[in-house]
C-alpha angles and dihedrals in degrees: 000000000000090000090053091053091048091049091048091049090050092050091047092050090051091047092051092047091051090046092054091046092051092044091055092046089051091051092051092048091050090053090049092049091050091051093048091048089053090049090050091055091050093048092046089053091050091050091050091050091049091048092053092048093048092049090051091050092048091053090055094053115100115250117245 
């Protein structure tokens, strides 16, 4: 019986350690996703600005 309790305690300790590890990994991944989403917005804005500038330049080109 005592061995069963010890084994259960050991499994519980391992479970809690894994839980904490995964929780920290999840937090880090959420931060990374937030950063990448912000970068995506910035890059999308830059692409839109470049598109507008290119369209304006194309309108100024003489037709052939």
